[in-house]
Structures are given as C-alpha cells and as structure tokens.
Short mmCIF file of C-alpha atoms and ligand atoms in Angstrom, two decimals:
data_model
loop_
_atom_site.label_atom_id
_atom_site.label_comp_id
_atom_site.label_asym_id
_atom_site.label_seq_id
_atom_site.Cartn_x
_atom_site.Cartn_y
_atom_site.Cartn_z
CA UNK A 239 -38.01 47.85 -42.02
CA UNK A 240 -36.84 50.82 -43.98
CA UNK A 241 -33.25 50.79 -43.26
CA UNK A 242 -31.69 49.59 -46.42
CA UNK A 243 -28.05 48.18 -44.68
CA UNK A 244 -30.31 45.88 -42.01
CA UNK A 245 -32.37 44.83 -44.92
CA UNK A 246 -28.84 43.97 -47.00
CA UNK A 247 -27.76 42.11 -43.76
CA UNK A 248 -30.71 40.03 -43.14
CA UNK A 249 -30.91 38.84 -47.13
CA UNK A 250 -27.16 37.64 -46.78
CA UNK A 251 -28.27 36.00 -43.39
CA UNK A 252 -30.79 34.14 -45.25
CA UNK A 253 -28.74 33.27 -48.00
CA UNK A 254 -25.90 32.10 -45.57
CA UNK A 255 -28.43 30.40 -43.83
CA UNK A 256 -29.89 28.66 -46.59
CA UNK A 257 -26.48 26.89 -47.69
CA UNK A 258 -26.15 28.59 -50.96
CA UNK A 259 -23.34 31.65 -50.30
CA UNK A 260 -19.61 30.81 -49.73
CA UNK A 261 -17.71 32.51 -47.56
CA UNK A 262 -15.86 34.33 -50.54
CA UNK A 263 -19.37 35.18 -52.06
CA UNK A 264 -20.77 35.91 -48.53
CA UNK A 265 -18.38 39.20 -48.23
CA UNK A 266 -18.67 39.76 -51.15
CA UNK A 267 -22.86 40.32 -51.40
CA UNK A 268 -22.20 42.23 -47.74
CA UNK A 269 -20.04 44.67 -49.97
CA UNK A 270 -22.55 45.28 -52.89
CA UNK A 271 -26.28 46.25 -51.76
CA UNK A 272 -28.25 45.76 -54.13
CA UNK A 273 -30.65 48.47 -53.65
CA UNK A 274 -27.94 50.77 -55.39
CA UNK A 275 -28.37 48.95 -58.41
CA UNK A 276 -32.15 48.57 -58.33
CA UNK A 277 -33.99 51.29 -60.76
CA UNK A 278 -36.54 53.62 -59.09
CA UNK A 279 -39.67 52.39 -60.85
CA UNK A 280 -40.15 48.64 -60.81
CA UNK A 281 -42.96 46.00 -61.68
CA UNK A 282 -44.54 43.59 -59.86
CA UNK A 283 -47.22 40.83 -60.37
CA UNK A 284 -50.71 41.65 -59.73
CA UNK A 285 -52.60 38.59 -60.60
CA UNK A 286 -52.28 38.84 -64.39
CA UNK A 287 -51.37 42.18 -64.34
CA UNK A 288 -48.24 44.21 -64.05
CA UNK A 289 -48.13 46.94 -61.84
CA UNK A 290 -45.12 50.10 -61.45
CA UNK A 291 -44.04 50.20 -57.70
CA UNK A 292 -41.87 54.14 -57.45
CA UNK A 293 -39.50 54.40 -54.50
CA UNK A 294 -40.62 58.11 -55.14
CA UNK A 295 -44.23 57.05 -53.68
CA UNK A 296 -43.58 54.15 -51.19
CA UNK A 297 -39.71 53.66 -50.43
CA UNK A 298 -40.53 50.62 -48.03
CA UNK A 299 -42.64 48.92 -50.64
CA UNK A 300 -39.42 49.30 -53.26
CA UNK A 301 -36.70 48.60 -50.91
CA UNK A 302 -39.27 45.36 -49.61
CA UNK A 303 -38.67 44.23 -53.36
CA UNK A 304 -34.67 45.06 -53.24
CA UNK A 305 -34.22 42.54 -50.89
CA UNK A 306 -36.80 40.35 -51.15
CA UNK A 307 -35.11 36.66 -52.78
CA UNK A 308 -36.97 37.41 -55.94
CA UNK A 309 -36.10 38.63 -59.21
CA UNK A 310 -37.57 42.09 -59.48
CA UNK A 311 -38.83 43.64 -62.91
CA UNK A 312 -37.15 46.12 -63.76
CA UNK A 313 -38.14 46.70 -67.36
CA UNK A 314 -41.04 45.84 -69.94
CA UNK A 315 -41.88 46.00 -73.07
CA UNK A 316 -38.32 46.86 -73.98
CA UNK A 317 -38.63 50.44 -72.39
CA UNK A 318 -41.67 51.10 -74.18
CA UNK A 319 -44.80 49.89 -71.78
CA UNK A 320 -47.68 49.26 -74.53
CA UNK A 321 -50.01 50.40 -72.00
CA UNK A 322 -51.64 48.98 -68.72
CA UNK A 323 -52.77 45.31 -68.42
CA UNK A 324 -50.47 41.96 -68.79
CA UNK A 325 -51.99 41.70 -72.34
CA UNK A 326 -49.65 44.34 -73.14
CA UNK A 327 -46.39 43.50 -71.42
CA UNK A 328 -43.61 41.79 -71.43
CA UNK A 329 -40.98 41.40 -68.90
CA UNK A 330 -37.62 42.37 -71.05
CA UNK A 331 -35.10 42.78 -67.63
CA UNK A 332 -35.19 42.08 -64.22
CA UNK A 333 -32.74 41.86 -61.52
CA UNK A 334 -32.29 38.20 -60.98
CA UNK A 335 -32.87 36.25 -57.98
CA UNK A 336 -30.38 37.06 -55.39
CA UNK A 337 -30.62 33.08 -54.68
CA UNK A 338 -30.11 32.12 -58.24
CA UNK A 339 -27.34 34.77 -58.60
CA UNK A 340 -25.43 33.47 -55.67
CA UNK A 341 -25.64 29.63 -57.17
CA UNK A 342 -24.60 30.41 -60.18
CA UNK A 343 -21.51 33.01 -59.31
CA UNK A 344 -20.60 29.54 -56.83
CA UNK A 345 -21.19 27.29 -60.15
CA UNK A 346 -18.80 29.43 -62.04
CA UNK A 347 -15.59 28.28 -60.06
CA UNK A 348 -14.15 31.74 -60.73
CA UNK A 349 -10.93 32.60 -59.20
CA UNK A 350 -9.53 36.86 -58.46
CA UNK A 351 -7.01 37.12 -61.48
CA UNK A 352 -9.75 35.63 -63.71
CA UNK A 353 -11.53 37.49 -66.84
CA UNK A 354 -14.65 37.12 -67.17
CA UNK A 355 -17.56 38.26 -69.56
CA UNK A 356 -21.22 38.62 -68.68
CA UNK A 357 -24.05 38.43 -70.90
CA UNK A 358 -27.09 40.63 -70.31
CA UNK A 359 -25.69 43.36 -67.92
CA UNK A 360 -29.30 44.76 -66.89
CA UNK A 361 -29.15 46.40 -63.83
CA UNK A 362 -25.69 45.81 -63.37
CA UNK A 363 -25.56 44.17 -60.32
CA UNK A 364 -24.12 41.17 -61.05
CA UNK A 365 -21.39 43.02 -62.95
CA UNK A 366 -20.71 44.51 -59.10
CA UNK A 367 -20.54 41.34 -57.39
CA UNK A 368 -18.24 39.73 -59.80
CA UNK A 369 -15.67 42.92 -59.51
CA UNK A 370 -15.74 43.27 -56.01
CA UNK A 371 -14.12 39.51 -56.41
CA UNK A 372 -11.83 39.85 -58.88
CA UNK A 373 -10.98 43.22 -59.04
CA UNK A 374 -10.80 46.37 -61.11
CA UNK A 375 -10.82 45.74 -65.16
CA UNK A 376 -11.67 41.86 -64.97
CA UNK A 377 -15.22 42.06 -65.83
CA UNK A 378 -16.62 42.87 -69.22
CA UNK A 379 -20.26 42.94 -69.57
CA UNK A 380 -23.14 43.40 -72.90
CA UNK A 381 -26.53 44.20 -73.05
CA UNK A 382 -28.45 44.57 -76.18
CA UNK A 383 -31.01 46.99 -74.56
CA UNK A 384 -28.73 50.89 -75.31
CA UNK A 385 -30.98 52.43 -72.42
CA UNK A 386 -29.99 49.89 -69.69
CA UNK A 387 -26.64 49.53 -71.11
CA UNK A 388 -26.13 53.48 -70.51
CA UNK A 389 -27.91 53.26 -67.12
CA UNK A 390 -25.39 50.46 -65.93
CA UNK A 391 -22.18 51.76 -66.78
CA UNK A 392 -23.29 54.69 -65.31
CA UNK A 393 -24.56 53.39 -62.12
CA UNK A 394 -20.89 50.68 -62.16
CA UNK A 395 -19.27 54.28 -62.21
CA UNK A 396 -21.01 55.65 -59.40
CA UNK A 397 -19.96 52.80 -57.06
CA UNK A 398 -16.73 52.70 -57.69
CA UNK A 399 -16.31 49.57 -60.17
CA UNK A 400 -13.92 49.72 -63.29
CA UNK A 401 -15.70 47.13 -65.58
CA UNK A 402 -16.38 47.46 -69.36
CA UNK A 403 -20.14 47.91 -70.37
CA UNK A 404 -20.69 47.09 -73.78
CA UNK A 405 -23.82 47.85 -75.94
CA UNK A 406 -24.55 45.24 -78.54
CA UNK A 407 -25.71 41.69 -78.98
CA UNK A 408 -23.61 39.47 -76.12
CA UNK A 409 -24.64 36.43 -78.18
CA UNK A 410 -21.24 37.61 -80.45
CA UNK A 411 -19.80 37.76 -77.47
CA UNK A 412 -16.84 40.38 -76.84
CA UNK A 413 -14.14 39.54 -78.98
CA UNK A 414 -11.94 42.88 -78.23
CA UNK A 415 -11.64 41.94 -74.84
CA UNK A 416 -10.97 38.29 -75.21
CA UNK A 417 -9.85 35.84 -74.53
CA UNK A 418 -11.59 35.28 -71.47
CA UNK A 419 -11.60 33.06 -68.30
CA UNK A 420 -15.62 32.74 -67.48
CA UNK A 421 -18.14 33.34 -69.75
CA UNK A 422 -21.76 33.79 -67.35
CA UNK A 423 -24.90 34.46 -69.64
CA UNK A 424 -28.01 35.89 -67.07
CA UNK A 425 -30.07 35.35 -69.96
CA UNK A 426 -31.22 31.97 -71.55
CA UNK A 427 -30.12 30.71 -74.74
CA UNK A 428 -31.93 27.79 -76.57
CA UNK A 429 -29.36 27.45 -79.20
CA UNK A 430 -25.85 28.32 -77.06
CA UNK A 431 -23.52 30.82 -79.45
CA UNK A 432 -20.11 29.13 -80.39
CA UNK A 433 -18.88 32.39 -79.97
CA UNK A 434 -18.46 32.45 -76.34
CA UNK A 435 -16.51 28.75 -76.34
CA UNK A 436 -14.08 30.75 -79.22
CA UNK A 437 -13.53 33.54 -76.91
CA UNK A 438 -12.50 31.39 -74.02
CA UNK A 439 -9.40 30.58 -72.85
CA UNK A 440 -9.46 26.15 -73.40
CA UNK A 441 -10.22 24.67 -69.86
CA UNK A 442 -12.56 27.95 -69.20
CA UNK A 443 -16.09 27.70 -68.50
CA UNK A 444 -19.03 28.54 -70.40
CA UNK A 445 -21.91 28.69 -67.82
CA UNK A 446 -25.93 29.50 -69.60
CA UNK A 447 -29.23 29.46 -68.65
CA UNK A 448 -30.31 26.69 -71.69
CA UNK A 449 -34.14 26.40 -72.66
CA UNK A 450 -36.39 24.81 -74.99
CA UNK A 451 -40.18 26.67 -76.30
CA UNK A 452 -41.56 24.13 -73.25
CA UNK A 453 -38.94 24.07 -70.74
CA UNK A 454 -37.07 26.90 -68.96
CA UNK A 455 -34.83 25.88 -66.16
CA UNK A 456 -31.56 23.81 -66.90
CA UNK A 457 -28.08 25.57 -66.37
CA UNK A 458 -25.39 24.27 -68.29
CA UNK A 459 -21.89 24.19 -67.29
CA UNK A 460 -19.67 24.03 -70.30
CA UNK A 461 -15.76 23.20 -70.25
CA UNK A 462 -13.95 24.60 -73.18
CA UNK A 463 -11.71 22.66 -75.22
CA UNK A 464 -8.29 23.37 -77.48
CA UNK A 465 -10.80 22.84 -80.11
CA UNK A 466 -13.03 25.18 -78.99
CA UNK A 467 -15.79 22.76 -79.10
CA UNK A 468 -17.44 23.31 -75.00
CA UNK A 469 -19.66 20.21 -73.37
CA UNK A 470 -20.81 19.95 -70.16
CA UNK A 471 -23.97 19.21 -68.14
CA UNK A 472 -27.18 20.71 -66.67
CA UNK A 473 -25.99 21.69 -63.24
CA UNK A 474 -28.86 23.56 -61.65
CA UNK A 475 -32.61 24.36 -62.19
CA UNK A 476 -32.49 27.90 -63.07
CA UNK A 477 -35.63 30.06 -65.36
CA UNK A 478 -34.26 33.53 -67.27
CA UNK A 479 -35.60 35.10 -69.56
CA UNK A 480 -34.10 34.70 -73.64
CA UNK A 481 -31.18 36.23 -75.78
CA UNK A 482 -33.46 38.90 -77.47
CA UNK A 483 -33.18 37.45 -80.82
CA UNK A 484 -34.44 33.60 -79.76
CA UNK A 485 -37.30 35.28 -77.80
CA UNK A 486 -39.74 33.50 -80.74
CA UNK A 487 -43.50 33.33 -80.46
CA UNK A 488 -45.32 33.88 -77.41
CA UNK A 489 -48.26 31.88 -76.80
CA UNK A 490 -51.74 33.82 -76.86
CA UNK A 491 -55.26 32.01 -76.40
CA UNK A 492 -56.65 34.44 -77.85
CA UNK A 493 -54.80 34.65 -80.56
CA UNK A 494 -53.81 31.22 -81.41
CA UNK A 495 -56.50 29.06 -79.84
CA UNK A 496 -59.59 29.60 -82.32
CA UNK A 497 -62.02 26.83 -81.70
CA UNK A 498 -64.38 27.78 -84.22
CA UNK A 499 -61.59 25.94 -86.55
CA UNK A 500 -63.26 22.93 -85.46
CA UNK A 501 -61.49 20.58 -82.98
CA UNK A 502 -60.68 16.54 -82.77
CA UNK A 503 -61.80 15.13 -79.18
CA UNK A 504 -60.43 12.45 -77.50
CA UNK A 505 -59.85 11.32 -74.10
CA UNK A 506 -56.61 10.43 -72.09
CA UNK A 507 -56.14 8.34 -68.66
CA UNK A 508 -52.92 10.17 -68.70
CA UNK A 509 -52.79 13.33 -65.97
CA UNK A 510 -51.25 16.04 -67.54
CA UNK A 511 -49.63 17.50 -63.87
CA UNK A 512 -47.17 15.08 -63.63
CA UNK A 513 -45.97 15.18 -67.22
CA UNK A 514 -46.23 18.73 -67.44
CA UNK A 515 -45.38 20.00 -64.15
CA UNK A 516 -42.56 17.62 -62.83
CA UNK A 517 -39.38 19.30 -63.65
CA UNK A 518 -37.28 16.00 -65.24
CA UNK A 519 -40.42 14.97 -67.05
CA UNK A 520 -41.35 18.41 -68.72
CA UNK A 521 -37.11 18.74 -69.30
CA UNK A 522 -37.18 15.76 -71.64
CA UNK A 523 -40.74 16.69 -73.52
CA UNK A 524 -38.81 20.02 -74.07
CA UNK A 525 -36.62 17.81 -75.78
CA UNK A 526 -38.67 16.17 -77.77
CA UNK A 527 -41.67 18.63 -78.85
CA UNK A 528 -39.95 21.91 -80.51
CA UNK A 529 -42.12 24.92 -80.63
CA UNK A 530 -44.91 23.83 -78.14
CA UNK A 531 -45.79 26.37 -75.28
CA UNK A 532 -47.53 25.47 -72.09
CA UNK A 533 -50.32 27.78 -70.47
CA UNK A 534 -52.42 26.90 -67.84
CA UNK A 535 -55.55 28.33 -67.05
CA UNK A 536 -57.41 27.95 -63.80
CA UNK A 537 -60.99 27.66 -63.18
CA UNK A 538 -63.19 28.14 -60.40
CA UNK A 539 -63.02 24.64 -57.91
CA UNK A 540 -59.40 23.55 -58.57
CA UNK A 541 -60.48 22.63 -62.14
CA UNK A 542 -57.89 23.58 -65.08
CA UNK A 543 -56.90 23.41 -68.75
CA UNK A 544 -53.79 22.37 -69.72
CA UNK A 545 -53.35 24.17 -73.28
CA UNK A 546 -50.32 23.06 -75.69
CA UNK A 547 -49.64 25.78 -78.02
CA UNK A 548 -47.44 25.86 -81.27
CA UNK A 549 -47.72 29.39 -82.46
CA UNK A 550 -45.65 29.14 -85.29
CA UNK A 551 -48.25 26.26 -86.95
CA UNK A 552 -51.30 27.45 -85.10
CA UNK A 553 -51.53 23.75 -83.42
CA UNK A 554 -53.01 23.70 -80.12
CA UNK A 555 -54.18 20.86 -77.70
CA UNK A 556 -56.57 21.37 -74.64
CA UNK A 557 -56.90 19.00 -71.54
CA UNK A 558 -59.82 20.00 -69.24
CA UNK A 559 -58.63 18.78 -65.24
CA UNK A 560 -61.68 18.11 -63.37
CA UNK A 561 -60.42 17.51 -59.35
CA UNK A 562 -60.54 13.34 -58.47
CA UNK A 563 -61.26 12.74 -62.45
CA UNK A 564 -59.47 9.55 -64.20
CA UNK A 565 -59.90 10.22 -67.72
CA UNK A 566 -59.81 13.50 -69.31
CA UNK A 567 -61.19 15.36 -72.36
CA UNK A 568 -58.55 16.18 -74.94
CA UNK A 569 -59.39 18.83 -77.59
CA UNK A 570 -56.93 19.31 -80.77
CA UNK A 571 -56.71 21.33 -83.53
CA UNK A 572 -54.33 21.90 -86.50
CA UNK A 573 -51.71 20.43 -88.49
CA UNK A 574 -50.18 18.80 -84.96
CA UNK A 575 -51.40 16.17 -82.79
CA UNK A 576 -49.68 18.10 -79.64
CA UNK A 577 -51.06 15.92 -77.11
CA UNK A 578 -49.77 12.48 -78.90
CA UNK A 579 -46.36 14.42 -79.24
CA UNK A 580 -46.28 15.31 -75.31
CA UNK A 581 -47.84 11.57 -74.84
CA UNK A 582 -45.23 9.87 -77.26
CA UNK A 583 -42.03 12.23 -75.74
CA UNK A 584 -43.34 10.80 -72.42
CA UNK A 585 -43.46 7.36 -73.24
CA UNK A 586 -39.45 7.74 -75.11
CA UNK A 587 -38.66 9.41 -71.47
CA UNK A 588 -39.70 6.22 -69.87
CA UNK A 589 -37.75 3.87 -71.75
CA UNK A 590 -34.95 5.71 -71.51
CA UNK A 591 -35.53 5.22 -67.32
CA UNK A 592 -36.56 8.54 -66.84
CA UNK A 593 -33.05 10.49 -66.74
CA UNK A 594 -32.94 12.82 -64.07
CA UNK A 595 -31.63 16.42 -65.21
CA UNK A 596 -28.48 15.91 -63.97
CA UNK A 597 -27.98 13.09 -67.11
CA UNK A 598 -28.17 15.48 -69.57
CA UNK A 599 -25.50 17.10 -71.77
CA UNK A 600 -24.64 19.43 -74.31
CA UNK A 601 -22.04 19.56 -76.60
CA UNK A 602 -21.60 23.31 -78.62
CA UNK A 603 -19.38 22.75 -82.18
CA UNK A 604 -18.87 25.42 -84.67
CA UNK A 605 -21.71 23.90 -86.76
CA UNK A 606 -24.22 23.54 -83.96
CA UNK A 607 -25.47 21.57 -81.18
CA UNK A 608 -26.82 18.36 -79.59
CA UNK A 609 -27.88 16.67 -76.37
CA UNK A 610 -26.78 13.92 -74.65
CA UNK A 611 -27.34 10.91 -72.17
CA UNK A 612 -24.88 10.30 -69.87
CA UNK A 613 -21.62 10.23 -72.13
CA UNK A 614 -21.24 12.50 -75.55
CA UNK A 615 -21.09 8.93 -77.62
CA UNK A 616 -25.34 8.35 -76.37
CA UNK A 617 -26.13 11.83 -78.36
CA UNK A 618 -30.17 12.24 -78.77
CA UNK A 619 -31.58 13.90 -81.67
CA UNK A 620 -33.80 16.34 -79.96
C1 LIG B 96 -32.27 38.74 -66.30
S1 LIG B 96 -31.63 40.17 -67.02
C2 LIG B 96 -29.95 40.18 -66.43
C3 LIG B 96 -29.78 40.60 -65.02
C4 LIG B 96 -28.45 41.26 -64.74
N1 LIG B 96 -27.32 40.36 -64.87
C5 LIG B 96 -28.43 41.98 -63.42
O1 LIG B 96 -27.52 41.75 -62.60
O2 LIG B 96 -29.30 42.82 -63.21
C6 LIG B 96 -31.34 39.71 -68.72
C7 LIG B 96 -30.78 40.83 -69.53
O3 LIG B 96 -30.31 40.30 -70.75
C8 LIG B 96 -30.48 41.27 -71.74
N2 LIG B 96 -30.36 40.64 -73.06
C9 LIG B 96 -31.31 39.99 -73.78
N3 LIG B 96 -30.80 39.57 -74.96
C10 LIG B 96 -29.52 39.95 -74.98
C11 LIG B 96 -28.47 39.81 -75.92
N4 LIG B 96 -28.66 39.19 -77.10
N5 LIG B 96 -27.26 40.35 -75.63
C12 LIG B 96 -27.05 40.99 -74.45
N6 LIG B 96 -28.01 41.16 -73.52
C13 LIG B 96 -29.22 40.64 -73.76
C14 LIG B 96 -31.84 41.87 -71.42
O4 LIG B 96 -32.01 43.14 -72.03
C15 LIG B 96 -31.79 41.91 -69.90
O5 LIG B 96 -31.34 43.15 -69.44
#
C-alpha cells in the first residue's frame, strides 16, 4: 500500500485494536500522520549494519517504515555518519514507537488547558500530537541537536501547530516558559534533572524514560511536590535512547575485551538468560552493578556469549552458552569480578522476593536521587 491516509488509518486501527489509544488520543493520532513528520532519508537495521532507506528512491519502502509500530531512525552519528558499517554508527534520533508514544501521552494524564514541556523534540511529532490536544501555544519543546531543532520548528510551522521549539540542553529544562503542567522527556535519563520538578507546577507530573548502564526500559511517573522534591514509580517498560550528556561509554569487544590480558576461569550452574534477559531480574542488577554493559554475541547452533562490560575500568566477564549445558565457563578479567557482581545483585534480588518493576520508586531532591521498595521510608542504596 502506497496511499499514505489508508496506511495512517490502519496504524490507528491497530493501535485501537491493541487497547493502548483512548478515544481522546485516538482522534487525535487520526489528525497528525506521521509521515509529515518523518525525514526523507531514514535508517534501518541490516543485521549489524545500518542502512539509508530515501523516499526519493523507494516511497513504499519509506512510507512502510512511517507506519510501521516501530521507532524509525532518523538520525546517526549526530548528523555526521562516520561512514558505512554499524562499527561506525550510532543511532542519535529516531521517531519513537507509535505504540510507546501512545502509552506514554495516556500515562501523562494531560488535560486541554494544560502546559506542557517536551524533552528531545526530534522529529517533532510528538510535539504535533500533544498540540492537536491541547491547543495552540501549550506545548514547549528542546532538543540539543541545532539541525533537528531547526528542521522541527520548521516542519511544526508547516502543519499548522503554534508550539515553541527550543535549541539547547532540555535537561535545564525551559525555565522562560515555566511553570509548567507536564513535563514528558522522549529521551532517557539515568540521573533525572531536578530542574524539570522546579519548573512544574506542585501536583504536576514529571514523566522519563529512567535507565541504568545495564538496564533500559522503566518509565517513571513522578508527582511534584510544594517542595519541589517529585517521587513516583516505574509505570511502564519503555527503551529510549539517553540525554546527550549521560550517553557514557559504549561497550566495544574489540576495544575493551583484550584477552591477551590474561583471564580468571571459573564455572557457574547459574544460566545467564534468565538473569540477564528477564526484564524484573536485569531491572534490579541495573540497580546494583553501575557501569556494566551487556552484549551478546551469537554463534553458529544456538550457542552464545554473554559478555559483561565495564568500559570505564576495562573489566569484562564472558559466559560461553552451549544449548542443553548445566554448567558454564566463566572468563574474567580486570580490576572487577563482573560475574560475582551480576551473581551477588541476583542473589540481594531474591531476598528481597524478587520485586516486580512495578515496586520500584524514585524520589528526585535538589541534591540527588535514590530508589525505593515499595514506600520512600525502604530507600535502597543502588
Ligand atoms: C527518541 S528521540 C525523540 C523523538 C521525538 N519526541 C519525536 O517525536 O520524534 C530523542 C531526542 O532527544 C534528543 N536529545 C538528546 N539529549 C538531549 C538533551 N540533553 N536535551 C534535549 N534533547 C536531547 C535527541 O537529539 C533526539 O532527537
């Protein structure tokens, strides 16, 4: 199909379908396609590489991605592609999952008459959605990156929405424009800025992607207080990438992982898939284990290697996954035991009856952060 308003229909269709749109949101996505928004070039996953798609060369292939429910690249490398091959890129903006952007414009409770401020405008289609609900001048958006900051405003223009684009680091938040109602990062934050709970209105919400080095997927739903202090819990399983500046250290076998350093070897009964692949489990090492990375690297015949990276120390642990195996070869090197870390953050987990996400909190003070169990008093020092 190559007619862009069917395609619009049958993504809201599917979305409708699929439980996640309100009737609010529901005319509202009908009312903003979000091919309009959509850049001409965009990347897509080609194994391990990254690949342009141009509308210019195949517009079905580029409107497929439009309204496809997936995010879709839309930059890397920050605007300046280092050249062909994954090796070289980095995803730095993409327009978000229309899924993910319905639950969380639902999990923002955000009422027409509202002001509200966006962090990490990219394509600006988000920005759209959230003024075709409350109206003209409510929503203020910033993005760090000048060239899609530019591109948005201009495109915001084009359709017909008033909303203030704002080039500069959304982590200070907006403070000309505030106070504000709603404050909805699209980008994840590890440590949340205080900024946004001083620039909202007390009882307004704070909602942010939150992630640790090992885990990416817990929105947070923050109330604001009269003492600007915001807590609130992990509400949904949602992955963005970071604020620019908490990006830190990507992990790189080949860069990191030198095992002519010489190695320790061991051997675990513990399988590394549940631990590191089950969402609740992998949430609480993330808790536990600062700067520790996870890549896993297939083999041939459904064997892997689970490799734990710190980049920052140059630690790294290796668990070779032979299919049916019980015990397992574990290979570490550097100044961290990684493995007894992930092993001892597991074991902490299970006392603590493994909490399911939904358990956790956050409280956000002027003078920093910390997680919780059930109720603020049970803080954990994570
Ligand atoms: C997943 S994209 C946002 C998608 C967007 N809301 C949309 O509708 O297309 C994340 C964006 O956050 C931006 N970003 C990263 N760090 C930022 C920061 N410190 N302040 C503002 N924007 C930031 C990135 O440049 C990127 O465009």
């Amino acid at each position: 199909m190559t007619d862009p308003e069917g395609l619009s229909a049958r993504l809201v269709a599917e979305l409708t379908a699929s439980g996640v749109l309100t009737p609010e949101w529901r005319a509202v996505f009908e009312a903003v396609p979000r091919h309009r928004f959509i850049p001409d070039t965009v990347w897509v996953e080609d194994g391990d590489l990254l690949e342009p798609v141009d509308r210019a060369d195949d517009e079905a292939a580029w409107l497929a991605l439009c309204y496809g429910d997936e995010a879709v690249i839309t930059q890397v490398d920050d605007g300046v592609p280092a050249g062909p091959g994954r090796a070289g890129h980095q995803v730095t903006s993409s327009a978000s999952q229309p899924g993910v952007v319905a639950r969380m414009l639902v999990a923002l409770e955000v009422e027409p008459g509202m002001d509200v401020l966006e962090i990490g405008t990219g394509t600006g289609w988000n920005a759209a959605l959230l003024a075709e609900r409350l109206g003209p001048d409510r929503v203020t958006s910033v993005e760090i990156d000048p060239a899609l900051g530019e591109r948005a405003r201009r495109v915001l223009r084009r359709e017909g929405y008033r909303v203030t684009v704002d080039v500069g680091d959304g982590a200070s938040g907006h403070p000309d424009r505030a106070p504000f109602d709603r404050v909805i990062a699209t980008v994840a934050a590890g440590r949340v800025p205080h900024a946004w709970a001083e620039q909202t209105r007390p009882g307004g919400r704070v909602l942010v992607p939150w992630a640790t080095d090992f885990h990416n997927g817990a929105l947070v739903s923050l109330t604001v207080g009269r003492d600007a202090v915001m807590r609130g819990r992990i509400v949904d399983n949602v992955a963005f990438m970071r604020l620019r500046d908490q990006r830190g250290k990507r992990a790189s076998l080949v860069r990191d992982v030198r095992e002519a350093d010489g190695a320790r070897h061991s051997f675990t009964r513990t399988h590394p898939s549940p631990v590191l692949g089950e969402y609740d489990a992998s949430l609480a090492i993330g808790l536990r284990v600062p700067h520790c990375k996870l890549v896993v690297e297939f083999h041939d015949d459904r064997a892997y290697t689970a490799w734990l990276v710190d980049p920052w120390s140059g630690s790294w642990a290796a668990l070779d996954v032979e299919p049916g195996a019980e015990k397992f070869p574990v290979r570490q090197s550097g100044e961290r035991d990684l493995w007894q870390e992930v092993e001892d953050a597991c074991r902490w987990w299970d006392r603590l009856d493994r909490p399911t996400a939904d358990r956790w909190g956050l409280t956000v003070t002027g003078e920093g952060q910390y997680v919780w169990l059930d109720t603020e008093d049970h803080r954990i020092d994570a």
